[in-house]
C-alpha cells in the first residue's frame, strides 16, 4: 500500500508538466496583451472619403455612381474583446462588419489579431445574385489612431450591357481621451503649441510677397491663405487671395468664392471678399471653400469642431496657434484667359466665323455658276442637233441670195407663195420657209428648230 502512495506525487508531477509548459508560453503573451492600453474612449472621426472608378457603364445601367461619403465628428469607441464598436459620425459601425450596407451583401470572411490592433472583413453577394459585389474592409490601429480602408468591386449585366465599377473608402479616427483617463490638463497643450511658432520661420515656406509692377502681365497664379483652417460653429474668418502674373506681380483681379458641396455646405456662407461664416448650429466635419479665376480653382480645407474639443484637435493638427496653416493653396492659371486676352480671343473667334461664312458662300456661288454653265451647254447641244439640216438649207438659200441683194426678199416671198399657188413644193418646205425667231436675240431659225443656239431660249413661230 505504501508504494502506490509514494508513486502518486511523481505521477501527479508528470501529469502537471505539460500544463506548466503551456502556462510558460501563455502567461507572457497575456501579460503583453494586458499591457496595451484599451481603445475604448472618446475619439474624433474624419469625413469618410469615397472615390469611384467606373470601368464600364452604359445608358442601361442607370445613373453613374457618385461619391457620397459621410460627415466626420465625435465618436465613441468601445472595445469588446478583440473587436471595436463605433458610434457617431454618420452611423454605428463595427470592425466585425463591412461599412458597405448594400442589400444582399453578407460577411463571408473575418479575421482579427489577438492584440486588437488589426482587422479584415470580406463581404460578398450570394452566388445566385445577378449583382456581383466583393467588398474588403481593412482596419489598422495604434494606441492613438485608427485607419479604415474599404475597397469594393461591383458588376452586373442589364439589357446585354455590362455595368462595372470599383470604390475606395477611407476614414481616420484620432484619440481624444481614453476611457479611464483624466481630462487633459490645460497646461499640457502649451508646450506642444509653443514650439510651432518658431518652426515655421525655419522649415515652412511662406507665400511669396507680391511685387507691384507698372505693367503687369496676364494672371498666371492664384494663392489662397491659409490652405487649412480649424474653426468652431458660429465663427467668421477672412481668407486672403492673391492673383499674380508669371513674374510675381500682383493683379487687381478678384477670385470668385463658393462653398464646395458637402454635408456642411448648407451651414456656411461666403461673401465676395472671401469671408467665411459658420452657422451657430453647424455640426462637426470637413468643409471645402473654393476660389476660382478664369475657370481654374483651388480648394481650402476647413475642419469644423466643437468648442470643447477645439484645443485637443489644435494640439495634434499641426496648425499654428490661430488654427491656420502657414502654407498657401496654389492654382496655376493658363495665360491668355482673362482681361484683354479674352477680348482678343473673342475677336479672333468672330473673324474665323466670318471667314468661314465667306468661304462657304464663295464655294456655293462657284458651284451655282458652274451648274448654270453646264445647263446652257446642254441646251446648246440640243439646239445644235436640231438646227443642223436647216442650217444647210439656210446656207443654200444664202448662196441663192448671193446673186443679188434684191432677190433675197423675192425668193422668200416666192417660197411662201408657191404652195398656195400651185403646190410646187411639199408642206414641210412651207413650214421651213415660215421659220422661227428667238425672242431674246432676234435670230431667225427654220421651222424645225426648237431652241436658240446662242442663249438656249425657246423659239417662237413667225407670223
Tab-separated table of N, CA, C and O in Angstrom, residues 343-384:
chain	number	residue	atom	x	y	z
A	343	UNK	N	-10.794	89.235	-74.724
A	343	UNK	CA	-11.372	90.010	-75.817
A	343	UNK	C	-10.716	89.668	-77.132
A	343	UNK	O	-11.389	89.531	-78.164
A	344	UNK	N	-9.398	89.519	-77.124
A	344	UNK	CA	-8.708	89.152	-78.354
A	344	UNK	C	-9.173	87.793	-78.843
A	344	UNK	O	-9.362	87.569	-80.042
A	345	UNK	N	-9.372	86.880	-77.902
A	345	UNK	CA	-9.839	85.561	-78.304
A	345	UNK	C	-11.227	85.619	-78.911
A	345	UNK	O	-11.526	84.950	-79.889
A	346	UNK	N	-12.111	86.464	-78.303
A	346	UNK	CA	-13.456	86.589	-78.864
A	346	UNK	C	-13.402	87.208	-80.256
A	346	UNK	O	-14.117	86.790	-81.162
A	347	UNK	N	-12.547	88.254	-80.438
A	347	UNK	CA	-12.440	88.869	-81.755
A	347	UNK	C	-11.889	87.876	-82.773
A	347	UNK	O	-12.354	87.819	-83.922
A	348	UNK	N	-10.897	87.102	-82.373
A	348	UNK	CA	-10.346	86.112	-83.299
A	348	UNK	C	-11.389	85.074	-83.667
A	348	UNK	O	-11.496	84.668	-84.828
A	349	UNK	N	-12.186	84.662	-82.686
A	349	UNK	CA	-13.244	83.701	-82.999
A	349	UNK	C	-14.280	84.285	-83.939
A	349	UNK	O	-14.765	83.604	-84.853
A	350	UNK	N	-14.606	85.578	-83.766
A	350	UNK	CA	-15.566	86.211	-84.658
A	350	UNK	C	-15.016	86.325	-86.076
A	350	UNK	O	-15.718	86.122	-87.052
A	351	UNK	N	-13.714	86.647	-86.176
A	351	UNK	CA	-13.095	86.725	-87.502
A	351	UNK	C	-13.094	85.362	-88.194
A	351	UNK	O	-13.365	85.257	-89.388
A	352	UNK	N	-12.798	84.335	-87.438
A	352	UNK	CA	-12.814	82.994	-88.030
A	352	UNK	C	-14.207	82.606	-88.501
A	352	UNK	O	-14.368	81.976	-89.542
A	353	UNK	N	-15.201	83.001	-87.725
A	353	UNK	CA	-16.571	82.695	-88.121
A	353	UNK	C	-16.937	83.409	-89.416
A	353	UNK	O	-17.519	82.815	-90.334
A	354	UNK	N	-16.602	84.689	-89.502
A	354	UNK	CA	-16.901	85.438	-90.724
A	354	UNK	C	-16.148	84.870	-91.920
A	354	UNK	O	-16.692	84.783	-93.030
A	355	UNK	N	-14.880	84.479	-91.713
A	355	UNK	CA	-14.114	83.890	-92.804
A	355	UNK	C	-14.727	82.579	-93.271
A	355	UNK	O	-14.808	82.299	-94.478
A	356	UNK	N	-15.202	81.781	-92.309
A	356	UNK	CA	-15.825	80.518	-92.670
A	356	UNK	C	-17.098	80.743	-93.485
A	356	UNK	O	-17.339	80.065	-94.493
A	357	UNK	N	-17.921	81.710	-93.062
A	357	UNK	CA	-19.152	82.007	-93.799
A	357	UNK	C	-18.826	82.496	-95.200
A	357	UNK	O	-19.478	82.121	-96.188
A	358	UNK	N	-17.778	83.339	-95.327
A	358	UNK	CA	-17.410	83.837	-96.651
A	358	UNK	C	-16.932	82.717	-97.564
A	358	UNK	O	-17.263	82.671	-98.758
A	359	UNK	N	-16.144	81.800	-97.023
A	359	UNK	CA	-15.657	80.680	-97.840
A	359	UNK	C	-16.806	79.809	-98.298
A	359	UNK	O	-16.885	79.405	-99.461
A	360	UNK	N	-17.725	79.494	-97.380
A	360	UNK	CA	-18.869	78.660	-97.760
A	360	UNK	C	-19.713	79.353	-98.816
A	360	UNK	O	-20.169	78.737	-99.789
A	361	UNK	N	-19.941	80.675	-98.643
A	361	UNK	CA	-20.718	81.403	-99.647
A	361	UNK	C	-20.031	81.432	-101.000
A	361	UNK	O	-20.676	81.287	-102.046
A	362	UNK	N	-18.684	81.611	-101.011
A	362	UNK	CA	-17.963	81.607	-102.283
A	362	UNK	C	-18.023	80.270	-102.980
A	362	UNK	O	-18.201	80.193	-104.205
A	363	UNK	N	-17.879	79.195	-102.209
A	363	UNK	CA	-17.957	77.851	-102.814
A	363	UNK	C	-19.340	77.602	-103.383
A	363	UNK	O	-19.495	77.052	-104.488
A	364	UNK	N	-20.390	78.022	-102.644
A	364	UNK	CA	-21.749	77.830	-103.156
A	364	UNK	C	-21.979	78.621	-104.441
A	364	UNK	O	-22.611	78.133	-105.393
A	365	UNK	N	-21.456	79.864	-104.505
A	365	UNK	CA	-21.613	80.667	-105.714
A	365	UNK	C	-20.885	80.031	-106.902
A	365	UNK	O	-21.403	80.001	-108.027
A	366	UNK	N	-19.673	79.509	-106.663
A	366	UNK	CA	-18.934	78.850	-107.742
A	366	UNK	C	-19.661	77.621	-108.255
A	366	UNK	O	-19.730	77.376	-109.468
A	367	UNK	N	-20.221	76.844	-107.336
A	367	UNK	CA	-20.962	75.653	-107.760
A	367	UNK	C	-22.196	76.035	-108.558
A	367	UNK	O	-22.543	75.393	-109.559
A	368	UNK	N	-22.891	77.101	-108.101
A	368	UNK	CA	-24.069	77.540	-108.847
A	368	UNK	C	-23.712	78.043	-110.233
A	368	UNK	O	-24.409	77.756	-111.223
A	369	UNK	N	-22.623	78.793	-110.358
A	369	UNK	CA	-22.190	79.302	-111.654
A	369	UNK	C	-21.787	78.164	-112.588
A	369	UNK	O	-22.121	78.157	-113.777
A	370	UNK	N	-21.067	77.163	-112.022
A	370	UNK	CA	-20.672	76.014	-112.839
A	370	UNK	C	-21.885	75.232	-113.316
A	370	UNK	O	-21.947	74.764	-114.462
A	371	UNK	N	-22.893	75.098	-112.435
A	371	UNK	CA	-24.110	74.390	-112.843
A	371	UNK	C	-24.845	75.120	-113.952
A	371	UNK	O	-25.391	74.504	-114.872
A	372	UNK	N	-24.868	76.466	-113.884
A	372	UNK	CA	-25.536	77.249	-114.923
A	372	UNK	C	-24.830	77.078	-116.274
A	372	UNK	O	-25.476	76.937	-117.315
A	373	UNK	N	-23.483	77.071	-116.240
A	373	UNK	CA	-22.734	76.892	-117.493
A	373	UNK	C	-23.017	75.534	-118.101
A	373	UNK	O	-23.244	75.396	-119.310
A	374	UNK	N	-23.019	74.483	-117.264
A	374	UNK	CA	-23.303	73.135	-117.785
A	374	UNK	C	-24.711	73.048	-118.347
A	374	UNK	O	-24.951	72.391	-119.368
A	375	UNK	N	-25.661	73.728	-117.701
A	375	UNK	CA	-27.040	73.708	-118.194
A	375	UNK	C	-27.133	74.381	-119.558
A	375	UNK	O	-27.775	73.866	-120.484
A	376	UNK	N	-26.496	75.508	-119.723
A	376	UNK	CA	-26.544	76.227	-121.008
A	376	UNK	C	-25.839	75.435	-122.096
A	376	UNK	O	-26.279	75.409	-123.238
A	377	UNK	N	-24.738	74.781	-121.764
A	377	UNK	CA	-24.056	73.976	-122.776
A	377	UNK	C	-24.920	72.811	-123.222
A	377	UNK	O	-24.953	72.456	-124.397
A	378	UNK	N	-25.647	72.226	-122.263
A	378	UNK	CA	-26.540	71.139	-122.637
A	378	UNK	C	-27.639	71.606	-123.565
A	378	UNK	O	-28.001	70.917	-124.519
A	379	UNK	N	-28.155	72.790	-123.290
A	379	UNK	CA	-29.209	73.313	-124.169
A	379	UNK	C	-28.655	73.634	-125.548
A	379	UNK	O	-29.325	73.413	-126.565
A	380	UNK	N	-27.425	74.142	-125.590
A	380	UNK	CA	-26.826	74.457	-126.889
A	380	UNK	C	-26.615	73.191	-127.714
A	380	UNK	O	-26.822	73.167	-128.915
A	381	UNK	N	-26.180	72.115	-127.048
A	381	UNK	CA	-26.008	70.872	-127.793
A	381	UNK	C	-27.323	70.374	-128.354
A	381	UNK	O	-27.404	69.941	-129.495
A	382	UNK	N	-28.377	70.463	-127.531
A	382	UNK	CA	-29.693	70.023	-128.023
A	382	UNK	C	-30.157	70.891	-129.168
A	382	UNK	O	-30.676	70.413	-130.180
A	383	UNK	N	-29.938	72.184	-129.089
A	383	UNK	CA	-30.336	73.081	-130.168
A	383	UNK	C	-29.508	72.869	-131.419
A	383	UNK	O	-29.988	72.944	-132.543
A	384	UNK	N	-28.206	72.549	-131.243
A	384	UNK	CA	-27.339	72.331	-132.407
A	384	UNK	C	-27.734	71.108	-133.195
A	384	UNK	O	-27.678	71.074	-134.416
